[in-house]
Amino acid sequence: EDQVTQSPEALRLQEGESSSLNCSYTVSGLRGLFWYRQDPGKGPEFLFTLYSAGEEKEKERLKATLTKKESFLHITAPKPEDSATYLCAVQGSRLTFGEGTQLTVNP
Amino acid sequence: DAGVTQSPTHLIKTRGQQVTLRCSPKSGHDTVSWYQQALGQGPQFIFQYYEEEERQRGNFPDRFSGHQFPNYSSELNVNALLLGDSALYLCASSSLGALSYEQYFGPGTRLTVT
């Protein structure tokens, strides 16, 4: 059975303090790894797709990387508006999500 | 270009009742998946519809059923509601023919069972 584990569960940063979120996975036949951002009470918002080890994607202050067993979401100089829950998901036979990392960025 | 839409936004039901949730996919998408998200957890896959048929199903009881219409929109039905069915129900659309497997989510329907 496909599994996704995200860490830490919660992360509190000061504005401008860079950090990384981790997503460890086991999947039978990886067809893609996805990062989503979710604001409270709303649907997940698509951020990135990664397909193979060594691949990297960037968008503003976010950079996602992928290895054979995990993915990282690096946040550089975060701002308060980056506060949200970040979800990692893997596409094997179906899309399987982790529990998410709740990020809070204080001004 | 309209994204994925869901209705209603919120719903309050009593134990034992039945509920129907609706979803319209993003323009150009032909596949709809449904997820249940309990508070503080990641979304859990319920089932996926393509060409008006259920393609895959997660570990949910038969009380959860669905339907897809010729215009690709979809419904999720839940019978004999339990308190534990209270959750955010998410619809996601995708294109089966695309190689990306990317799914785009709607805003969700918040179901409260009392």
PDB file of C-alpha atoms in Angstrom:
ATOM      1  CA  GLU A   1       0.000   0.000   0.000  1.00  0.00           C
ATOM      2  CA  ASP A   2       1.290   3.462  -0.918  1.00  0.00           C
ATOM      3  CA  GLN A   3       2.300   5.629   2.048  1.00  0.00           C
ATOM      4  CA  VAL A   4       3.250   9.289   2.505  1.00  0.00           C
ATOM      5  CA  THR A   5       4.705  10.740   5.701  1.00  0.00           C
ATOM      6  CA  GLN A   6       5.217  14.470   6.127  1.00  0.00           C
ATOM      7  CA  SER A   7       7.351  16.202   8.740  1.00  0.00           C
ATOM      8  CA  PRO A   8       7.221  18.237  10.791  1.00  0.00           C
ATOM      9  CA  GLU A   9       3.484  18.255  11.561  1.00  0.00           C
ATOM     10  CA  ALA A  10       3.698  21.963  12.354  1.00  0.00           C
ATOM     11  CA  LEU A  11       6.359  24.600  11.773  1.00  0.00           C
ATOM     12  CA  ARG A  12       6.490  28.131  13.063  1.00  0.00           C
ATOM     13  CA  LEU A  13       8.916  30.569  11.379  1.00  0.00           C
ATOM     14  CA  GLN A  14       9.752  34.228  11.629  1.00  0.00           C
ATOM     15  CA  GLU A  15       9.370  36.254   8.456  1.00  0.00           C
ATOM     16  CA  GLY A  16      12.542  35.818   6.402  1.00  0.00           C
ATOM     17  CA  GLU A  17      13.604  32.615   8.205  1.00  0.00           C
ATOM     18  CA  SER A  18      14.153  29.944   5.523  1.00  0.00           C
ATOM     19  CA  SER A  19      13.361  26.272   6.155  1.00  0.00           C
ATOM     20  CA  SER A  20      12.367  22.972   4.528  1.00  0.00           C
ATOM     21  CA  LEU A  21       9.410  20.609   4.729  1.00  0.00           C
ATOM     22  CA  ASN A  22       9.927  16.886   4.242  1.00  0.00           C
ATOM     23  CA  CYS A  23       7.813  14.279   2.454  1.00  0.00           C
ATOM     24  CA  SER A  24       8.877  10.625   2.657  1.00  0.00           C
ATOM     25  CA  TYR A  25       7.069   8.125   0.483  1.00  0.00           C
ATOM     26  CA  THR A  26       6.751   4.501  -0.526  1.00  0.00           C
ATOM     27  CA  VAL A  27       4.834   3.809  -3.707  1.00  0.00           C
ATOM     28  CA  SER A  28       4.523   1.040  -6.223  1.00  0.00           C
ATOM     29  CA  GLY A  29       5.272   2.651  -9.554  1.00  0.00           C
ATOM     30  CA  LEU A  30       5.620   6.392  -8.974  1.00  0.00           C
ATOM     31  CA  ARG A  31       3.795   8.343 -11.678  1.00  0.00           C
ATOM     32  CA  GLY A  32       4.274  11.721 -10.035  1.00  0.00           C
ATOM     33  CA  LEU A  33       4.738  13.510  -6.728  1.00  0.00           C
ATOM     34  CA  PHE A  34       2.637  16.584  -6.080  1.00  0.00           C
ATOM     35  CA  TRP A  35       2.781  19.494  -3.660  1.00  0.00           C
ATOM     36  CA  TYR A  36      -0.376  21.389  -2.759  1.00  0.00           C
ATOM     37  CA  ARG A  37      -1.080  24.387  -0.561  1.00  0.00           C
ATOM     38  CA  GLN A  38      -4.303  24.400   1.463  1.00  0.00           C
ATOM     39  CA  ASP A  39      -5.763  27.375   3.303  1.00  0.00           C
ATOM     40  CA  PRO A  40      -8.229  26.712   6.163  1.00  0.00           C
ATOM     41  CA  GLY A  41     -11.638  25.518   4.937  1.00  0.00           C
ATOM     42  CA  LYS A  42     -10.601  25.577   1.277  1.00  0.00           C
ATOM     43  CA  GLY A  43      -9.594  23.040  -1.338  1.00  0.00           C
ATOM     44  CA  PRO A  44      -5.933  22.208  -2.022  1.00  0.00           C
ATOM     45  CA  GLU A  45      -4.227  24.510  -4.513  1.00  0.00           C
ATOM     46  CA  PHE A  46      -1.827  22.838  -6.934  1.00  0.00           C
ATOM     47  CA  LEU A  47       1.822  23.955  -6.616  1.00  0.00           C
ATOM     48  CA  PHE A  48       4.244  21.490  -8.257  1.00  0.00           C
ATOM     49  CA  THR A  49       4.577  18.143 -10.010  1.00  0.00           C
ATOM     50  CA  LEU A  50       7.826  16.156  -9.869  1.00  0.00           C
ATOM     51  CA  TYR A  51       8.344  12.982 -11.873  1.00  0.00           C
ATOM     52  CA  SER A  52      11.873  11.705 -11.397  1.00  0.00           C
ATOM     53  CA  ALA A  53      14.730  11.789  -8.898  1.00  0.00           C
ATOM     54  CA  GLY A  54      16.877  14.876  -9.277  1.00  0.00           C
ATOM     55  CA  GLU A  55      14.069  17.005 -10.643  1.00  0.00           C
ATOM     56  CA  GLU A  56      13.515  20.496  -9.171  1.00  0.00           C
ATOM     57  CA  LYS A  57      10.719  23.037  -9.615  1.00  0.00           C
ATOM     58  CA  GLU A  58      10.573  26.655  -8.391  1.00  0.00           C
ATOM     59  CA  LYS A  59       7.814  29.180  -7.895  1.00  0.00           C
ATOM     60  CA  GLU A  60       8.462  32.484  -6.146  1.00  0.00           C
ATOM     61  CA  ARG A  61       9.800  31.619  -2.661  1.00  0.00           C
ATOM     62  CA  LEU A  62       9.133  27.873  -3.018  1.00  0.00           C
ATOM     63  CA  LYS A  63      11.396  25.186  -4.449  1.00  0.00           C
ATOM     64  CA  ALA A  64      10.511  21.494  -4.594  1.00  0.00           C
ATOM     65  CA  THR A  65      13.060  18.710  -5.019  1.00  0.00           C
ATOM     66  CA  LEU A  66      12.738  14.951  -5.409  1.00  0.00           C
ATOM     67  CA  THR A  67      14.865  11.926  -4.549  1.00  0.00           C
ATOM     68  CA  LYS A  68      13.974   8.236  -4.834  1.00  0.00           C
ATOM     69  CA  LYS A  69      12.517   8.166  -1.322  1.00  0.00           C
ATOM     70  CA  GLU A  70      11.601  11.722  -0.384  1.00  0.00           C
ATOM     71  CA  SER A  71      10.799  15.206  -1.504  1.00  0.00           C
ATOM     72  CA  PHE A  72      11.574  18.538   0.061  1.00  0.00           C
ATOM     73  CA  LEU A  73       9.730  21.816  -0.159  1.00  0.00           C
ATOM     74  CA  HIS A  74      12.208  24.610   0.531  1.00  0.00           C
ATOM     75  CA  ILE A  75      10.808  27.981   1.574  1.00  0.00           C
ATOM     76  CA  THR A  76      13.193  30.890   1.157  1.00  0.00           C
ATOM     77  CA  ALA A  77      12.616  34.121   3.102  1.00  0.00           C
ATOM     78  CA  PRO A  78       8.964  33.313   3.843  1.00  0.00           C
ATOM     79  CA  LYS A  79       6.296  35.957   4.316  1.00  0.00           C
ATOM     80  CA  PRO A  80       3.167  35.814   6.530  1.00  0.00           C
ATOM     81  CA  GLU A  81       1.041  35.120   3.429  1.00  0.00           C
ATOM     82  CA  ASP A  82       2.908  31.814   3.012  1.00  0.00           C
ATOM     83  CA  SER A  83       1.136  30.550   6.148  1.00  0.00           C
ATOM     84  CA  ALA A  84      -0.943  27.503   5.149  1.00  0.00           C
ATOM     85  CA  THR A  85      -0.942  23.712   5.282  1.00  0.00           C
ATOM     86  CA  TYR A  86       1.321  22.148   2.674  1.00  0.00           C
ATOM     87  CA  LEU A  87       0.260  18.736   1.418  1.00  0.00           C
ATOM     88  CA  CYS A  88       2.394  16.168  -0.391  1.00  0.00           C
ATOM     89  CA  ALA A  89       0.779  13.440  -2.518  1.00  0.00           C
ATOM     90  CA  VAL A  90       2.060  10.578  -4.657  1.00  0.00           C
ATOM     91  CA  GLN A  91       0.391   9.117  -7.715  1.00  0.00           C
ATOM     92  CA  GLY A  92       0.706   5.371  -7.843  1.00  0.00           C
ATOM     93  CA  SER A  93      -2.457   3.477  -8.747  1.00  0.00           C
ATOM     94  CA  ARG A  94      -4.271   6.351  -7.019  1.00  0.00           C
ATOM     95  CA  LEU A  95      -3.419   9.698  -5.432  1.00  0.00           C
ATOM     96  CA  THR A  96      -2.285   9.202  -1.818  1.00  0.00           C
ATOM     97  CA  PHE A  97      -1.823  12.194   0.489  1.00  0.00           C
ATOM     98  CA  GLY A  98       0.236  12.803   3.576  1.00  0.00           C
ATOM     99  CA  GLU A  99      -1.211  14.477   6.658  1.00  0.00           C
ATOM    100  CA  GLY A 100       0.338  17.828   5.782  1.00  0.00           C
ATOM    101  CA  THR A 101       2.642  20.343   7.454  1.00  0.00           C
ATOM    102  CA  GLN A 102       0.953  23.359   9.005  1.00  0.00           C
ATOM    103  CA  LEU A 103       3.234  26.350   8.407  1.00  0.00           C
ATOM    104  CA  THR A 104       2.872  29.597  10.329  1.00  0.00           C
ATOM    105  CA  VAL A 105       5.029  32.590   9.398  1.00  0.00           C
ATOM    106  CA  ASN A 106       5.062  35.368  11.975  1.00  0.00           C
ATOM    107  CA  PRO A 107       5.760  38.991  10.949  1.00  0.00           C
TER     108      PRO A 107
ATOM    109  CA  ASP B   1     -11.760  29.598 -17.546  1.00  0.00           C
ATOM    110  CA  ALA B   2     -13.826  28.246 -14.657  1.00  0.00           C
ATOM    111  CA  GLY B   3     -12.062  25.915 -12.319  1.00  0.00           C
ATOM    112  CA  VAL B   4     -13.649  23.054 -10.406  1.00  0.00           C
ATOM    113  CA  THR B   5     -16.898  24.056  -8.743  1.00  0.00           C
ATOM    114  CA  GLN B   6     -18.769  22.301  -5.942  1.00  0.00           C
ATOM    115  CA  SER B   7     -22.167  22.752  -4.337  1.00  0.00           C
ATOM    116  CA  PRO B   8     -23.373  23.315  -1.754  1.00  0.00           C
ATOM    117  CA  THR B   9     -20.660  25.064   0.249  1.00  0.00           C
ATOM    118  CA  HIS B  10     -21.958  23.914   3.604  1.00  0.00           C
ATOM    119  CA  LEU B  11     -24.504  21.334   4.653  1.00  0.00           C
ATOM    120  CA  ILE B  12     -25.920  20.200   7.985  1.00  0.00           C
ATOM    121  CA  LYS B  13     -27.645  16.820   8.180  1.00  0.00           C
ATOM    122  CA  THR B  14     -28.961  14.510  10.882  1.00  0.00           C
ATOM    123  CA  ARG B  15     -27.737  10.966  11.521  1.00  0.00           C
ATOM    124  CA  GLY B  16     -29.484   8.468   9.277  1.00  0.00           C
ATOM    125  CA  GLN B  17     -30.273  10.971   6.545  1.00  0.00           C
ATOM    126  CA  GLN B  18     -28.974  10.923   2.988  1.00  0.00           C
ATOM    127  CA  VAL B  19     -26.964  13.645   1.226  1.00  0.00           C
ATOM    128  CA  THR B  20     -25.984  14.481  -2.357  1.00  0.00           C
ATOM    129  CA  LEU B  21     -22.984  16.644  -3.202  1.00  0.00           C
ATOM    130  CA  ARG B  22     -22.293  18.023  -6.671  1.00  0.00           C
ATOM    131  CA  CYS B  23     -19.177  18.800  -8.700  1.00  0.00           C
ATOM    132  CA  SER B  24     -18.437  20.358 -12.076  1.00  0.00           C
ATOM    133  CA  PRO B  25     -14.958  19.679 -13.431  1.00  0.00           C
ATOM    134  CA  LYS B  26     -12.484  22.153 -14.886  1.00  0.00           C
ATOM    135  CA  SER B  27     -13.041  22.869 -18.556  1.00  0.00           C
ATOM    136  CA  GLY B  28     -11.358  20.226 -20.707  1.00  0.00           C
ATOM    137  CA  HIS B  29     -11.249  17.596 -17.962  1.00  0.00           C
ATOM    138  CA  ASP B  30     -13.125  14.294 -18.218  1.00  0.00           C
ATOM    139  CA  THR B  31     -12.282  12.547 -14.941  1.00  0.00           C
ATOM    140  CA  VAL B  32     -13.631  13.321 -11.489  1.00  0.00           C
ATOM    141  CA  SER B  33     -12.302  12.025  -8.167  1.00  0.00           C
ATOM    142  CA  TRP B  34     -13.844  12.461  -4.729  1.00  0.00           C
ATOM    143  CA  TYR B  35     -11.988  12.768  -1.435  1.00  0.00           C
ATOM    144  CA  GLN B  36     -12.951  12.987   2.223  1.00  0.00           C
ATOM    145  CA  GLN B  37     -10.849  15.211   4.464  1.00  0.00           C
ATOM    146  CA  ALA B  38     -11.333  15.050   8.217  1.00  0.00           C
ATOM    147  CA  LEU B  39     -10.126  17.966  10.313  1.00  0.00           C
ATOM    148  CA  GLY B  40      -6.343  18.027  10.604  1.00  0.00           C
ATOM    149  CA  GLN B  41      -5.823  15.131   8.171  1.00  0.00           C
ATOM    150  CA  GLY B  42      -4.931  14.712   4.536  1.00  0.00           C
ATOM    151  CA  PRO B  43      -7.598  13.954   1.915  1.00  0.00           C
ATOM    152  CA  GLN B  44      -8.647  10.282   1.638  1.00  0.00           C
ATOM    153  CA  PHE B  45      -9.574   8.877  -1.777  1.00  0.00           C
ATOM    154  CA  ILE B  46     -13.206   7.768  -2.080  1.00  0.00           C
ATOM    155  CA  PHE B  47     -13.592   6.940  -5.793  1.00  0.00           C
ATOM    156  CA  GLN B  48     -12.936   8.117  -9.324  1.00  0.00           C
ATOM    157  CA  TYR B  49     -15.292   8.398 -12.306  1.00  0.00           C
ATOM    158  CA  TYR B  50     -14.480   8.357 -16.000  1.00  0.00           C
ATOM    159  CA  GLU B  51     -16.866   7.886 -18.924  1.00  0.00           C
ATOM    160  CA  GLU B  52     -19.759   7.672 -16.452  1.00  0.00           C
ATOM    161  CA  GLU B  53     -18.294   4.635 -14.714  1.00  0.00           C
ATOM    162  CA  GLU B  54     -16.483   4.121 -11.418  1.00  0.00           C
ATOM    163  CA  ARG B  55     -12.863   3.392 -12.296  1.00  0.00           C
ATOM    164  CA  GLN B  56     -11.377   3.007  -8.841  1.00  0.00           C
ATOM    165  CA  ARG B  57     -12.569   2.946  -5.267  1.00  0.00           C
ATOM    166  CA  GLY B  58     -10.882   3.575  -1.953  1.00  0.00           C
ATOM    167  CA  ASN B  59     -11.661   1.958   1.388  1.00  0.00           C
ATOM    168  CA  PHE B  60     -15.125   3.407   1.859  1.00  0.00           C
ATOM    169  CA  PRO B  61     -18.352   1.477   2.540  1.00  0.00           C
ATOM    170  CA  ASP B  62     -21.149   1.034   0.018  1.00  0.00           C
ATOM    171  CA  ARG B  63     -23.036   3.870   1.730  1.00  0.00           C
ATOM    172  CA  PHE B  64     -20.846   6.085  -0.440  1.00  0.00           C
ATOM    173  CA  SER B  65     -21.897   6.027  -4.078  1.00  0.00           C
ATOM    174  CA  GLY B  66     -21.490   8.288  -7.045  1.00  0.00           C
ATOM    175  CA  HIS B  67     -22.493   9.134 -10.528  1.00  0.00           C
ATOM    176  CA  GLN B  68     -20.987  10.919 -13.517  1.00  0.00           C
ATOM    177  CA  PHE B  69     -23.107  12.588 -16.163  1.00  0.00           C
ATOM    178  CA  PRO B  70     -22.451  12.903 -19.916  1.00  0.00           C
ATOM    179  CA  ASN B  71     -21.215  16.493 -19.384  1.00  0.00           C
ATOM    180  CA  TYR B  72     -18.557  15.076 -16.967  1.00  0.00           C
ATOM    181  CA  SER B  73     -20.143  16.597 -13.862  1.00  0.00           C
ATOM    182  CA  SER B  74     -20.489  14.267 -10.900  1.00  0.00           C
ATOM    183  CA  GLU B  75     -22.462  13.586  -7.744  1.00  0.00           C
ATOM    184  CA  LEU B  76     -21.435  11.974  -4.478  1.00  0.00           C
ATOM    185  CA  ASN B  77     -24.211  10.333  -2.465  1.00  0.00           C
ATOM    186  CA  VAL B  78     -23.906   9.229   1.130  1.00  0.00           C
ATOM    187  CA  ASN B  79     -26.679   7.162   2.714  1.00  0.00           C
ATOM    188  CA  ALA B  80     -27.424   6.469   6.380  1.00  0.00           C
ATOM    189  CA  LEU B  81     -25.186   9.280   7.591  1.00  0.00           C
ATOM    190  CA  LEU B  82     -23.027   8.721  10.657  1.00  0.00           C
ATOM    191  CA  LEU B  83     -21.455  11.320  12.916  1.00  0.00           C
ATOM    192  CA  GLY B  84     -18.073  10.208  11.569  1.00  0.00           C
ATOM    193  CA  ASP B  85     -19.061  11.296   8.064  1.00  0.00           C
ATOM    194  CA  SER B  86     -18.629  14.915   9.131  1.00  0.00           C
ATOM    195  CA  ALA B  87     -15.779  16.227   6.983  1.00  0.00           C
ATOM    196  CA  LEU B  88     -14.762  18.419   4.068  1.00  0.00           C
ATOM    197  CA  TYR B  89     -15.647  16.618   0.824  1.00  0.00           C
ATOM    198  CA  LEU B  90     -13.384  17.520  -2.054  1.00  0.00           C
ATOM    199  CA  CYS B  91     -13.854  16.979  -5.751  1.00  0.00           C
ATOM    200  CA  ALA B  92     -10.861  16.954  -8.080  1.00  0.00           C
ATOM    201  CA  SER B  93     -10.815  16.870 -11.859  1.00  0.00           C
ATOM    202  CA  SER B  94      -8.189  15.699 -14.311  1.00  0.00           C
ATOM    203  CA  SER B  95      -7.763  14.537 -17.872  1.00  0.00           C
ATOM    204  CA  LEU B  96      -7.268  10.798 -18.175  1.00  0.00           C
ATOM    205  CA  GLY B  97      -5.481  11.181 -21.482  1.00  0.00           C
ATOM    206  CA  ALA B  98      -2.937  13.624 -20.096  1.00  0.00           C
ATOM    207  CA  LEU B  99       0.423  12.265 -19.025  1.00  0.00           C
ATOM    208  CA  SER B 100       0.705  14.606 -16.046  1.00  0.00           C
ATOM    209  CA  TYR B 101      -1.776  12.929 -13.633  1.00  0.00           C
ATOM    210  CA  GLU B 102      -2.341  16.397 -12.176  1.00  0.00           C
ATOM    211  CA  GLN B 103      -5.603  16.814 -10.289  1.00  0.00           C
ATOM    212  CA  TYR B 104      -7.200  20.183  -9.605  1.00  0.00           C
ATOM    213  CA  PHE B 105      -9.424  20.574  -6.590  1.00  0.00           C
ATOM    214  CA  GLY B 106     -12.634  22.447  -5.949  1.00  0.00           C
ATOM    215  CA  PRO B 107     -13.334  24.494  -2.818  1.00  0.00           C
ATOM    216  CA  GLY B 108     -15.046  21.578  -1.075  1.00  0.00           C
ATOM    217  CA  THR B 109     -18.354  20.986   0.669  1.00  0.00           C
ATOM    218  CA  ARG B 110     -18.309  21.097   4.458  1.00  0.00           C
ATOM    219  CA  LEU B 111     -20.715  18.404   5.737  1.00  0.00           C
ATOM    220  CA  THR B 112     -21.726  18.409   9.381  1.00  0.00           C
ATOM    221  CA  VAL B 113     -23.727  15.447  10.722  1.00  0.00           C
ATOM    222  CA  THR B 114     -25.517  16.009  14.029  1.00  0.00           C
TER     223      THR B 114
END
